Short mmCIF file of C-alpha atoms in Angstrom, two decimals:
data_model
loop_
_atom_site.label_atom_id
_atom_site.label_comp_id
_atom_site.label_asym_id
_atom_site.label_seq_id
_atom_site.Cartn_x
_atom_site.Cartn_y
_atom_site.Cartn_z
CA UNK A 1 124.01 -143.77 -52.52
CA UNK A 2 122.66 -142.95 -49.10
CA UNK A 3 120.48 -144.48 -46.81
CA UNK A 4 117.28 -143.74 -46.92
CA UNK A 5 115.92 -143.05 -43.36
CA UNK A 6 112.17 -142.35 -42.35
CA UNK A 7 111.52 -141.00 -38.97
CA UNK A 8 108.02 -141.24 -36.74
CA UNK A 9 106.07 -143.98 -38.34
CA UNK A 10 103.41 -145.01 -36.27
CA UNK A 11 103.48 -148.65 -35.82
CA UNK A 12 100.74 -149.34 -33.01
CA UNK A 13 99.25 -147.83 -30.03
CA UNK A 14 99.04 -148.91 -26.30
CA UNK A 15 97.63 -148.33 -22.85
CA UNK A 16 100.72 -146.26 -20.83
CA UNK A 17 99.77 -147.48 -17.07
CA UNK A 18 102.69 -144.49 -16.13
CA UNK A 19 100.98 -141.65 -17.72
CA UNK A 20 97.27 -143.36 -17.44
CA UNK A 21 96.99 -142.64 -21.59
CA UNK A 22 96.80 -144.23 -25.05
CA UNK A 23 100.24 -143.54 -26.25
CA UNK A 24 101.06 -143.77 -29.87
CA UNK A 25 104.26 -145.90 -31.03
CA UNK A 26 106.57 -145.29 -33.25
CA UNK A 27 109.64 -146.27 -35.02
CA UNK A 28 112.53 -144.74 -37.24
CA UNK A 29 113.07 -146.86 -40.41
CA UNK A 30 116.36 -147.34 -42.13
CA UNK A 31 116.40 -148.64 -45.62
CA UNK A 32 119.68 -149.17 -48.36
CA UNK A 33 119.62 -146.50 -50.76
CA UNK A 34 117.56 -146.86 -54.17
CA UNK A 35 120.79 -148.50 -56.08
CA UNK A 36 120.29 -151.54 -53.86
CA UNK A 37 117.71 -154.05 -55.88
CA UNK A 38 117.42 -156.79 -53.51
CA UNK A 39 113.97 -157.78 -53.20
CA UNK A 40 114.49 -159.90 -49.70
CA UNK A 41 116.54 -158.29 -47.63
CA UNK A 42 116.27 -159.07 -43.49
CA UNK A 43 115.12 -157.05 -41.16
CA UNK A 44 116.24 -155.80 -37.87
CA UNK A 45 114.03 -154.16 -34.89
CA UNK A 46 116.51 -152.32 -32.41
CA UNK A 47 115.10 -151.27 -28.91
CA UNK A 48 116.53 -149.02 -26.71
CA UNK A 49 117.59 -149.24 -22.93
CA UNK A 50 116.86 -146.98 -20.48
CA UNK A 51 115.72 -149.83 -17.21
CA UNK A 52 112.60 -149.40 -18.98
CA UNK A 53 112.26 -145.70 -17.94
CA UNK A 54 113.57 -143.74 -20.04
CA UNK A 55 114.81 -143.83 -23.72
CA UNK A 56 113.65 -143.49 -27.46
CA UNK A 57 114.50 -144.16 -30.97
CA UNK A 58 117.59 -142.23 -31.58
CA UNK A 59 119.14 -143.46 -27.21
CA UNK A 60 122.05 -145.81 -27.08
CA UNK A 61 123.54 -145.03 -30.61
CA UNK A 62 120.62 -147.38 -32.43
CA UNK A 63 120.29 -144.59 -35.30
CA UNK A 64 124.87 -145.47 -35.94
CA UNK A 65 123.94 -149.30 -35.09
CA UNK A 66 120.67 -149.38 -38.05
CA UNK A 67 122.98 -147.67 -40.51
CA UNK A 68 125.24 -149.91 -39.80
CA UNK A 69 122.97 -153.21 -40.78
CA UNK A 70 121.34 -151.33 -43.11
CA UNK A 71 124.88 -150.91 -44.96
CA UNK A 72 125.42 -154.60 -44.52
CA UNK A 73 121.19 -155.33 -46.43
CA UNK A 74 119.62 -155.22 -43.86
CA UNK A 75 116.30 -153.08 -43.15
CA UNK A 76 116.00 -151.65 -40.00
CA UNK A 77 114.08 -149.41 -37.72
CA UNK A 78 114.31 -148.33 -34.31
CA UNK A 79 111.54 -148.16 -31.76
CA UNK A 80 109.89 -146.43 -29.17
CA UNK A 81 107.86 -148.66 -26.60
CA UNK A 82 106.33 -147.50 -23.68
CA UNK A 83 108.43 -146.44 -20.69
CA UNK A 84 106.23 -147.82 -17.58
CA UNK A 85 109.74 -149.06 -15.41
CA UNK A 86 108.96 -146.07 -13.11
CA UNK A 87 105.49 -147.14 -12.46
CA UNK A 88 106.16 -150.43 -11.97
CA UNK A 89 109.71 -150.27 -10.44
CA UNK A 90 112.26 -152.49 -11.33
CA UNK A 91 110.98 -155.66 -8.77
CA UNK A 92 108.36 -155.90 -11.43
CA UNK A 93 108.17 -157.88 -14.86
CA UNK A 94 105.16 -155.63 -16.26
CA UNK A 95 107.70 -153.00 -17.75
CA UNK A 96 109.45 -155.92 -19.95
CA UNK A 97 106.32 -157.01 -20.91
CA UNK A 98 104.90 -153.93 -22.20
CA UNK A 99 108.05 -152.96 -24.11
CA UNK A 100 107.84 -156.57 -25.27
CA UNK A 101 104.32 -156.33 -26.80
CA UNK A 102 105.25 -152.85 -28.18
CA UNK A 103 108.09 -154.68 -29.80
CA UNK A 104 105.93 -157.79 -31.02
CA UNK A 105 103.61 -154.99 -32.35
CA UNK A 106 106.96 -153.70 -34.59
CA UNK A 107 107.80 -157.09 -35.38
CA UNK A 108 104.11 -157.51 -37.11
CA UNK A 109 104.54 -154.10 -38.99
CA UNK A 110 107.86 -155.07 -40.47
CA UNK A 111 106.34 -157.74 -41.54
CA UNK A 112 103.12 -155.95 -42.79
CA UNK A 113 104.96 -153.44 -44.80
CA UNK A 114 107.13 -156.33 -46.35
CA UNK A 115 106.15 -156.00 -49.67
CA UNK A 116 106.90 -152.45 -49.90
CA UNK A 117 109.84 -152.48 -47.70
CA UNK A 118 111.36 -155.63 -49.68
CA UNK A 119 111.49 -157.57 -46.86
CA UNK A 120 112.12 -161.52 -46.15
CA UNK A 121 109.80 -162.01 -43.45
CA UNK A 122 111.95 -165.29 -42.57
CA UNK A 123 114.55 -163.32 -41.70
CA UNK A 124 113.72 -161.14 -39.01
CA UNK A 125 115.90 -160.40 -35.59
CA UNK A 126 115.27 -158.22 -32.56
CA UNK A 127 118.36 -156.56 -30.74
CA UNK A 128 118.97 -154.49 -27.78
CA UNK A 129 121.29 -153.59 -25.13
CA UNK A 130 120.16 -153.12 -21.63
CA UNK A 131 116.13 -153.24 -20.89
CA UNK A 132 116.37 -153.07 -24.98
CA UNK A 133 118.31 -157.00 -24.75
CA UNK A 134 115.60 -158.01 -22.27
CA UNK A 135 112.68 -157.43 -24.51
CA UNK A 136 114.86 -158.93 -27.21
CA UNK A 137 115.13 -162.11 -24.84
CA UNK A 138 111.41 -161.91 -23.91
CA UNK A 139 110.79 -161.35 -28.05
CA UNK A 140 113.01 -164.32 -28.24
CA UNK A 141 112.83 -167.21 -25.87
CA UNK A 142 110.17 -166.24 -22.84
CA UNK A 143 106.87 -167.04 -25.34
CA UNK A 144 105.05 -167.70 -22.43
CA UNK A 145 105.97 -164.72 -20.30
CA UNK A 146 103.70 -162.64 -22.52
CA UNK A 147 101.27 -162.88 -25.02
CA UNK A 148 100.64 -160.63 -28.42
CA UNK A 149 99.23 -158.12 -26.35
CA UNK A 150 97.02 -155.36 -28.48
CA UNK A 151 99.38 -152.65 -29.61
CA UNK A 152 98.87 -152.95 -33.27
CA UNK A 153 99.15 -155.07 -36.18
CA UNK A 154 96.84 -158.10 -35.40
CA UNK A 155 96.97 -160.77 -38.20
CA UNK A 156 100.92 -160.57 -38.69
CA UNK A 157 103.11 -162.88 -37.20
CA UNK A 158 105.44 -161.52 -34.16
CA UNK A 159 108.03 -164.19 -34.44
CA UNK A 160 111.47 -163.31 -34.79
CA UNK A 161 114.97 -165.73 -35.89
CA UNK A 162 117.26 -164.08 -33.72
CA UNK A 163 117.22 -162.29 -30.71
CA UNK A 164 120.55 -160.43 -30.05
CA UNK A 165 121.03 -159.32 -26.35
CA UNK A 166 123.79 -156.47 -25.07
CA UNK A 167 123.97 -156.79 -21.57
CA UNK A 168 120.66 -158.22 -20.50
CA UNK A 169 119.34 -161.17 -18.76
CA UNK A 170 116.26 -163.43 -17.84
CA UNK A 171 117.38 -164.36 -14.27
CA UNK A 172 113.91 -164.55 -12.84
CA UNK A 173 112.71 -166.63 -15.95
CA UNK A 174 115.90 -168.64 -15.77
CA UNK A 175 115.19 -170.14 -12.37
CA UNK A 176 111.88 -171.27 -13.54
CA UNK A 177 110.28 -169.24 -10.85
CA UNK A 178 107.50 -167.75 -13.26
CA UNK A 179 107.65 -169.90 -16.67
CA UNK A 180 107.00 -173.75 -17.03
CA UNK A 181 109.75 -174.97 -19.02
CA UNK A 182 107.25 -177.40 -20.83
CA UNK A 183 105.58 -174.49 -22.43
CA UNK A 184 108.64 -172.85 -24.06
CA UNK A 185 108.79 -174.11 -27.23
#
């Protein structure tokens, strides 16, 4: 009875203002081993920290942290986004918002491979720790800070239920400085 676990799937693909190139995205996915029947099972998206510089897939323990869920029904898969925090430096917002469409983009393909996956697509959460938790609060709660962006998966929806932040904020957004609170919804 092992988990089944499926490394490099490519999910999308995105502009990379750091290395001026289309970079492909991927993901690791983590699914309960054959004996488990459930047809609906929810689905996790785990993205790594790194201050939005550095990082991938298997950083921060998320390949121990999707086993566990995964051992507790859940589906989950980790991603790589792209790392543009060095370009950007950290003053700016553009590096969450990348990693945040990169993330949306996951979102959709969970959601796209549902069927096959067995997934409930209204159960879907996004967690990280670090610049991982603030995409996860961008995923979550900043709609307006960014929009669906185009790194893959048009026609799916990007929503998630829960967003699950480890030591990560959304101190500029929280002041209002940059979001009208009448648009979050």
């Amino acid at each position: 009875h092992e988990i089944i676990v499926q490394k490099g799937i490519t999910y999308g693909s995105a502009f990379n203002n750091q290395t001026k190139k289309t970079q492909t995205l991927t993901l690791d996915a983590y699914f309960p081993p054959e004996s488990d029947k459930r047809t609906a099972r929810p689905a996790a998206v785990l993205v790594h920290g790194g201050s939005f510089e550095t990082g991938s897939s298997t950083s921060d323990d998320e390949p121990v942290l999707a086993q566990n869920l995964v051992t507790r029904g859940y589906v989950a898969v980790s991603i790589n986004y792209r790392l543009t925090g060095i370009h950007y430096g950290l003053e700016s917002t553009q590096p969450a918002i990348d990693a945040t469409e990169d993330a949306k983009a996951a979102v959709r393909y969970v959601r796209k491979m549902a069927k096959e996956w067995k997934i409930d697509t209204s159960r879907v959460l996004m967690a990280g720790d670090s610049a991982g938790a603030i995409t996860s609060l961008y995923a979550g709660y900043a709609k307006c800070a960014s929009g669906e962006g185009q790194s893959g998966n048009p026609g799916f929806n990007s929503s998630i239920q829960a967003a699950v932040s480890v030591s990560g904020e959304l101190k500029v957004e929280a002041f209002c400085k940059r979001i009208d609170p009448k648009t979050l919804k």
